[in-house]
Amino acid sequence: MSECVNFHFDIDGDNFTSAGEASVRIKKHLRDMGFSPETIRRVSVAMYEGEINMVIHADGGSADVNVYVDRIEIILADSGPGISNIELAMQEGYSTAPDNIRSLGFGAGMGLPNMKRYTDSMKIESEVGKGTTIYMTVNV
Amino acid sequence: MKIRTILELLDAKVLCGEDKLDGAVHSACGCDMMCDVLAFVKEQAVLVTGLCNPQVVRTAVMMDMRCIVFVRGKMPPADVIALADDAGLVVLATNERMYTACGKLYANGLAGGEVINE
């Protein structure tokens, strides 16, 4: 498989209940394509954290998963408020999520660190007032 | 530990997945913060929680867990149970509190998990 297989998802920002559906679907796609459980878990957890972040902070966005023979790329893009201090946002325990999100089980400041933890590379491009794009790669 | 043993130790009810009670779990995670659960590495685990929203099920699915135990008498809504059933998870509900439920499982040989290091 020298070509790339792309999966695109629009992430609904209005509905926390449905957040994560795209990640569940990508998990099924990757299983059908025969990837190892470890690879599938790393990709789907990283994407799930990103999906949740987009719903909490950015009123949704888009997710693209590009599957190559040797790697899987995840690109998450939103037009939200942006991240003013990326270094701070990457610290475990740092969160700007509101209390109502904590009562739903998220906002403990583990999202971005978990995304980094589960992927082989991660790059964040963000501009305050314009949005954020996160590029992650999991090597196969 | 067999899921059936968890059912007995916690005097729990089965909400879905009754046909999978003879499946085994190798570790447990007791937590209400799902992003902490996502830092937890073991598969074939049981999630013990008092949170009852669909993200609990999705988190368990992402981590390839086998079973969710809702503590403190919490009863998840029907759509959450249906989501778990579709995903092939066993869902139990117990009146035990989180601390007691985790203590009983640990004392009977079910270990905690590891957190992935960066």
Tab-separated table of C-alpha atoms in Angstrom:
chain	number	residue	atom	x	y	z
A	1	MET	CA	0.000	0.000	0.000
A	2	SER	CA	2.063	2.917	-1.240
A	3	GLU	CA	-0.901	5.244	-1.479
A	4	CYS	CA	-2.606	6.999	1.391
A	5	VAL	CA	-6.078	6.143	2.629
A	6	ASN	CA	-7.851	9.187	4.076
A	7	PHE	CA	-10.680	9.297	6.577
A	8	HIS	CA	-12.294	12.685	7.168
A	9	PHE	CA	-14.645	13.611	10.008
A	10	ASP	CA	-16.457	16.810	10.902
A	11	ILE	CA	-16.531	17.151	14.689
A	12	ASP	CA	-19.782	18.550	16.067
A	13	GLY	CA	-18.997	21.168	18.699
A	14	ASP	CA	-22.473	21.423	20.139
A	15	ASN	CA	-22.813	17.984	21.585
A	16	PHE	CA	-20.510	16.630	24.288
A	17	THR	CA	-22.563	13.434	24.362
A	18	SER	CA	-21.525	12.501	20.832
A	19	ALA	CA	-17.881	13.547	21.271
A	20	GLY	CA	-15.627	10.622	20.479
A	21	GLU	CA	-17.803	9.014	17.831
A	22	ALA	CA	-15.228	9.708	15.108
A	23	SER	CA	-12.522	8.036	17.197
A	24	VAL	CA	-14.697	4.967	17.695
A	25	ARG	CA	-15.216	4.822	13.922
A	26	ILE	CA	-11.494	5.175	13.175
A	27	LYS	CA	-10.792	2.371	15.624
A	28	LYS	CA	-13.136	0.111	13.643
A	29	HIS	CA	-11.601	1.159	10.295
A	30	LEU	CA	-8.065	0.422	11.523
A	31	ARG	CA	-9.155	-2.929	12.943
A	32	ASP	CA	-10.698	-3.829	9.572
A	33	MET	CA	-7.424	-2.837	7.890
A	34	GLY	CA	-5.529	-5.286	10.088
A	35	PHE	CA	-3.412	-2.987	12.269
A	36	SER	CA	-2.145	-4.269	15.630
A	37	PRO	CA	-4.228	-3.578	18.759
A	38	GLU	CA	-1.388	-1.438	20.162
A	39	THR	CA	-1.236	0.781	17.055
A	40	ILE	CA	-5.012	1.070	16.959
A	41	ARG	CA	-5.167	2.044	20.632
A	42	ARG	CA	-2.460	4.691	20.276
A	43	VAL	CA	-4.156	6.301	17.263
A	44	SER	CA	-7.664	6.163	18.659
A	45	VAL	CA	-6.776	7.473	22.136
A	46	ALA	CA	-4.765	10.386	20.699
A	47	MET	CA	-7.608	11.240	18.345
A	48	TYR	CA	-10.219	10.864	21.084
A	49	GLU	CA	-8.398	13.314	23.344
A	50	GLY	CA	-8.177	15.732	20.434
A	51	GLU	CA	-11.846	15.333	19.626
A	52	ILE	CA	-12.817	16.027	23.228
A	53	ASN	CA	-10.574	19.106	23.263
A	54	MET	CA	-12.195	20.467	20.104
A	55	VAL	CA	-15.654	20.049	21.595
A	56	ILE	CA	-14.687	21.581	24.962
A	57	HIS	CA	-12.631	24.508	23.713
A	58	ALA	CA	-13.250	25.196	20.036
A	59	ASP	CA	-16.879	24.505	19.134
A	60	GLY	CA	-15.826	21.528	17.029
A	61	GLY	CA	-13.587	21.249	13.988
A	62	SER	CA	-12.349	18.603	11.612
A	63	ALA	CA	-10.276	15.455	11.888
A	64	ASP	CA	-8.339	13.793	9.096
A	65	VAL	CA	-6.627	10.456	9.478
A	66	ASN	CA	-4.171	9.533	6.729
A	67	VAL	CA	-3.165	5.891	6.720
A	68	TYR	CA	0.134	4.949	5.057
A	69	VAL	CA	1.899	1.607	5.061
A	70	ASP	CA	4.495	2.773	7.601
A	71	ARG	CA	2.635	5.440	9.593
A	72	ILE	CA	-0.727	6.922	10.496
A	73	GLU	CA	-1.123	10.695	10.550
A	74	ILE	CA	-3.850	12.459	12.513
A	75	ILE	CA	-4.600	16.106	11.701
A	76	LEU	CA	-7.038	17.967	13.939
A	77	ALA	CA	-8.036	21.472	12.911
A	78	ASP	CA	-10.345	23.979	14.569
A	79	SER	CA	-11.257	27.637	14.371
A	80	GLY	CA	-11.445	28.076	18.129
A	81	PRO	CA	-9.780	30.585	20.457
A	82	GLY	CA	-6.268	29.191	19.985
A	83	ILE	CA	-3.713	28.281	22.669
A	84	SER	CA	-1.862	31.292	24.062
A	85	ASN	CA	0.892	29.346	25.844
A	86	ILE	CA	1.520	25.928	24.281
A	87	GLU	CA	4.322	25.044	26.726
A	88	LEU	CA	1.971	25.606	29.658
A	89	ALA	CA	-0.866	23.721	27.955
A	90	MET	CA	1.438	20.702	27.552
A	91	GLN	CA	2.009	20.446	31.323
A	92	GLU	CA	0.107	17.606	32.978
A	93	GLY	CA	-2.569	19.024	35.236
A	94	TYR	CA	-2.857	22.405	33.532
A	95	SER	CA	-6.365	22.992	32.203
A	96	THR	CA	-8.603	25.869	31.202
A	97	ALA	CA	-11.698	23.674	30.957
A	98	PRO	CA	-14.733	24.942	32.884
A	99	ASP	CA	-16.062	23.148	35.971
A	100	ASN	CA	-19.030	21.659	34.130
A	101	ILE	CA	-16.585	19.762	31.886
A	102	ARG	CA	-14.759	18.401	34.943
A	103	SER	CA	-18.040	17.053	36.221
A	104	LEU	CA	-18.271	15.117	32.938
A	105	GLY	CA	-14.903	13.440	33.528
A	106	PHE	CA	-12.576	15.641	31.498
A	107	GLY	CA	-10.541	18.791	32.032
A	108	ALA	CA	-7.913	17.323	34.371
A	109	GLY	CA	-5.151	18.709	32.184
A	110	MET	CA	-4.168	15.367	30.657
A	111	GLY	CA	-5.477	15.829	27.104
A	112	LEU	CA	-2.486	17.272	25.264
A	113	PRO	CA	0.064	15.304	27.362
A	114	ASN	CA	-1.830	12.081	26.583
A	115	MET	CA	-1.828	12.940	22.869
A	116	LYS	CA	1.953	13.369	23.019
A	117	ARG	CA	2.348	10.207	25.105
A	118	TYR	CA	0.525	8.001	22.605
A	119	THR	CA	2.111	9.316	19.409
A	120	ASP	CA	5.622	9.281	17.920
A	121	SER	CA	5.509	12.925	16.897
A	122	MET	CA	3.206	15.835	17.617
A	123	LYS	CA	3.241	19.407	16.371
A	124	ILE	CA	0.878	22.175	17.464
A	125	GLU	CA	0.239	25.256	15.333
A	126	SER	CA	-1.990	27.763	17.067
A	127	GLU	CA	-2.887	31.402	16.718
A	128	VAL	CA	-4.927	33.173	19.360
A	129	GLY	CA	-8.293	34.172	17.942
A	130	LYS	CA	-7.870	32.078	14.797
A	131	GLY	CA	-7.611	28.436	15.788
A	132	THR	CA	-5.400	25.433	16.303
A	133	THR	CA	-4.112	22.627	14.115
A	134	ILE	CA	-2.451	19.590	15.653
A	135	TYR	CA	-0.423	17.132	13.589
A	136	MET	CA	0.311	13.741	15.122
A	137	THR	CA	2.009	10.656	13.709
A	138	VAL	CA	2.010	7.090	14.935
A	139	ASN	CA	4.660	4.920	13.275
A	140	VAL	CA	3.507	1.453	12.327
B	1	MET	CA	-9.888	-12.540	37.698
B	2	LYS	CA	-13.123	-13.621	36.064
B	3	ILE	CA	-15.759	-10.929	35.668
B	4	ARG	CA	-18.146	-13.284	37.432
B	5	THR	CA	-15.912	-13.067	40.515
B	6	ILE	CA	-16.155	-9.251	40.434
B	7	LEU	CA	-19.931	-9.590	40.258
B	8	GLU	CA	-19.908	-11.772	43.377
B	9	LEU	CA	-17.323	-9.788	45.368
B	10	LEU	CA	-19.203	-6.517	44.850
B	11	ASP	CA	-22.689	-8.022	45.129
B	12	ALA	CA	-23.343	-6.311	41.807
B	13	LYS	CA	-26.066	-6.436	39.176
B	14	VAL	CA	-25.417	-7.178	35.501
B	15	LEU	CA	-26.690	-4.393	33.236
B	16	CYS	CA	-25.380	-5.892	29.981
B	17	GLY	CA	-22.963	-8.527	28.705
B	18	GLU	CA	-24.275	-11.406	30.824
B	19	ASP	CA	-22.871	-13.867	28.264
B	20	LYS	CA	-19.335	-12.579	28.883
B	21	LEU	CA	-19.102	-13.067	32.657
B	22	ASP	CA	-16.551	-15.853	32.245
B	23	GLY	CA	-14.167	-13.429	30.503
B	24	ALA	CA	-11.066	-12.455	32.472
B	25	VAL	CA	-9.632	-9.088	33.467
B	26	HIS	CA	-6.014	-8.604	34.535
B	27	SER	CA	-6.055	-5.157	36.128
B	28	ALA	CA	-8.360	-2.421	37.352
B	29	CYS	CA	-8.612	1.343	37.319
B	30	GLY	CA	-10.844	3.241	39.764
B	31	CYS	CA	-11.463	6.757	38.512
B	32	ASP	CA	-14.034	9.431	37.702
B	33	MET	CA	-11.679	11.449	35.485
B	34	MET	CA	-11.681	9.873	32.053
B	35	CYS	CA	-8.533	11.656	30.895
B	36	ASP	CA	-6.680	9.989	33.782
B	37	VAL	CA	-8.066	6.642	32.635
B	38	LEU	CA	-6.675	7.353	29.169
B	39	ALA	CA	-3.174	7.564	30.675
B	40	PHE	CA	-3.592	4.039	31.967
B	41	VAL	CA	-2.037	1.354	29.846
B	42	LYS	CA	-3.319	-2.163	30.532
B	43	GLU	CA	-5.807	-3.785	28.234
B	44	GLN	CA	-8.261	-6.417	29.409
B	45	ALA	CA	-8.976	-4.231	32.419
B	46	VAL	CA	-12.017	-3.238	34.427
B	47	LEU	CA	-12.993	0.407	34.910
B	48	VAL	CA	-14.552	1.225	38.280
B	49	THR	CA	-16.315	4.592	38.199
B	50	GLY	CA	-19.158	6.684	39.537
B	51	LEU	CA	-19.508	8.687	36.322
B	52	CYS	CA	-22.452	7.656	34.132
B	53	ASN	CA	-22.139	9.423	30.757
B	54	PRO	CA	-21.396	8.007	27.261
B	55	GLN	CA	-17.763	9.134	27.506
B	56	VAL	CA	-17.198	6.461	30.150
B	57	VAL	CA	-18.100	3.821	27.565
B	58	ARG	CA	-16.034	5.453	24.807
B	59	THR	CA	-13.043	5.709	27.141
B	60	ALA	CA	-13.353	2.018	28.024
B	61	VAL	CA	-13.600	1.164	24.309
B	62	MET	CA	-10.517	3.251	23.488
B	63	MET	CA	-8.527	1.409	26.156
B	64	ASP	CA	-9.750	-2.038	25.094
B	65	MET	CA	-11.271	-2.605	28.520
B	66	ARG	CA	-13.626	-5.528	29.127
B	67	CYS	CA	-15.880	-4.353	31.911
B	68	ILE	CA	-17.256	-1.215	33.596
B	69	VAL	CA	-18.442	-1.250	37.211
B	70	PHE	CA	-20.659	1.669	38.261
B	71	VAL	CA	-20.307	2.272	42.005
B	72	ARG	CA	-22.308	4.076	44.724
B	73	GLY	CA	-25.590	2.718	43.363
B	74	LYS	CA	-25.255	4.829	40.213
B	75	MET	CA	-27.476	3.637	37.392
B	76	PRO	CA	-26.405	4.746	33.906
B	77	PRO	CA	-29.109	5.848	31.435
B	78	ALA	CA	-30.412	3.257	28.953
B	79	ASP	CA	-28.526	4.830	26.033
B	80	VAL	CA	-25.232	4.454	27.898
B	81	ILE	CA	-25.954	0.782	28.605
B	82	ALA	CA	-26.918	0.259	24.947
B	83	LEU	CA	-23.658	1.881	23.803
B	84	ALA	CA	-21.691	-0.467	26.072
B	85	ASP	CA	-23.671	-3.485	24.890
B	86	ASP	CA	-22.953	-2.593	21.247
B	87	ALA	CA	-19.263	-2.352	22.101
B	88	GLY	CA	-19.269	-5.813	23.674
B	89	LEU	CA	-18.571	-4.601	27.209
B	90	VAL	CA	-19.873	-6.108	30.420
B	91	VAL	CA	-21.538	-3.475	32.633
B	92	LEU	CA	-22.085	-4.057	36.349
B	93	ALA	CA	-23.642	-1.830	39.012
B	94	THR	CA	-22.919	-2.050	42.733
B	95	ASN	CA	-23.980	-0.146	45.818
B	96	GLU	CA	-20.398	-0.256	47.135
B	97	ARG	CA	-18.494	3.017	47.277
B	98	MET	CA	-15.467	3.484	45.047
B	99	TYR	CA	-12.934	2.978	47.864
B	100	THR	CA	-14.573	-0.197	49.131
B	101	ALA	CA	-15.142	-1.642	45.663
B	102	CYS	CA	-11.506	-1.078	44.659
B	103	GLY	CA	-10.306	-2.410	48.035
B	104	LYS	CA	-12.268	-5.635	47.665
B	105	LEU	CA	-10.958	-6.231	44.148
B	106	TYR	CA	-7.363	-5.451	45.138
B	107	ALA	CA	-7.518	-7.617	48.256
B	108	ASN	CA	-8.698	-10.505	46.117
B	109	GLY	CA	-5.755	-10.273	43.743
B	110	LEU	CA	-6.741	-7.813	41.022
B	111	ALA	CA	-3.778	-5.504	40.522
B	112	GLY	CA	-3.685	-1.869	39.563
B	113	GLY	CA	-2.326	-0.798	36.195
B	114	GLU	CA	0.595	1.266	35.030
B	115	VAL	CA	0.750	4.776	33.677
B	116	ILE	CA	2.643	5.146	30.441
B	117	ASN	CA	5.845	7.132	30.843
B	118	GLU	CA	6.696	9.732	28.304
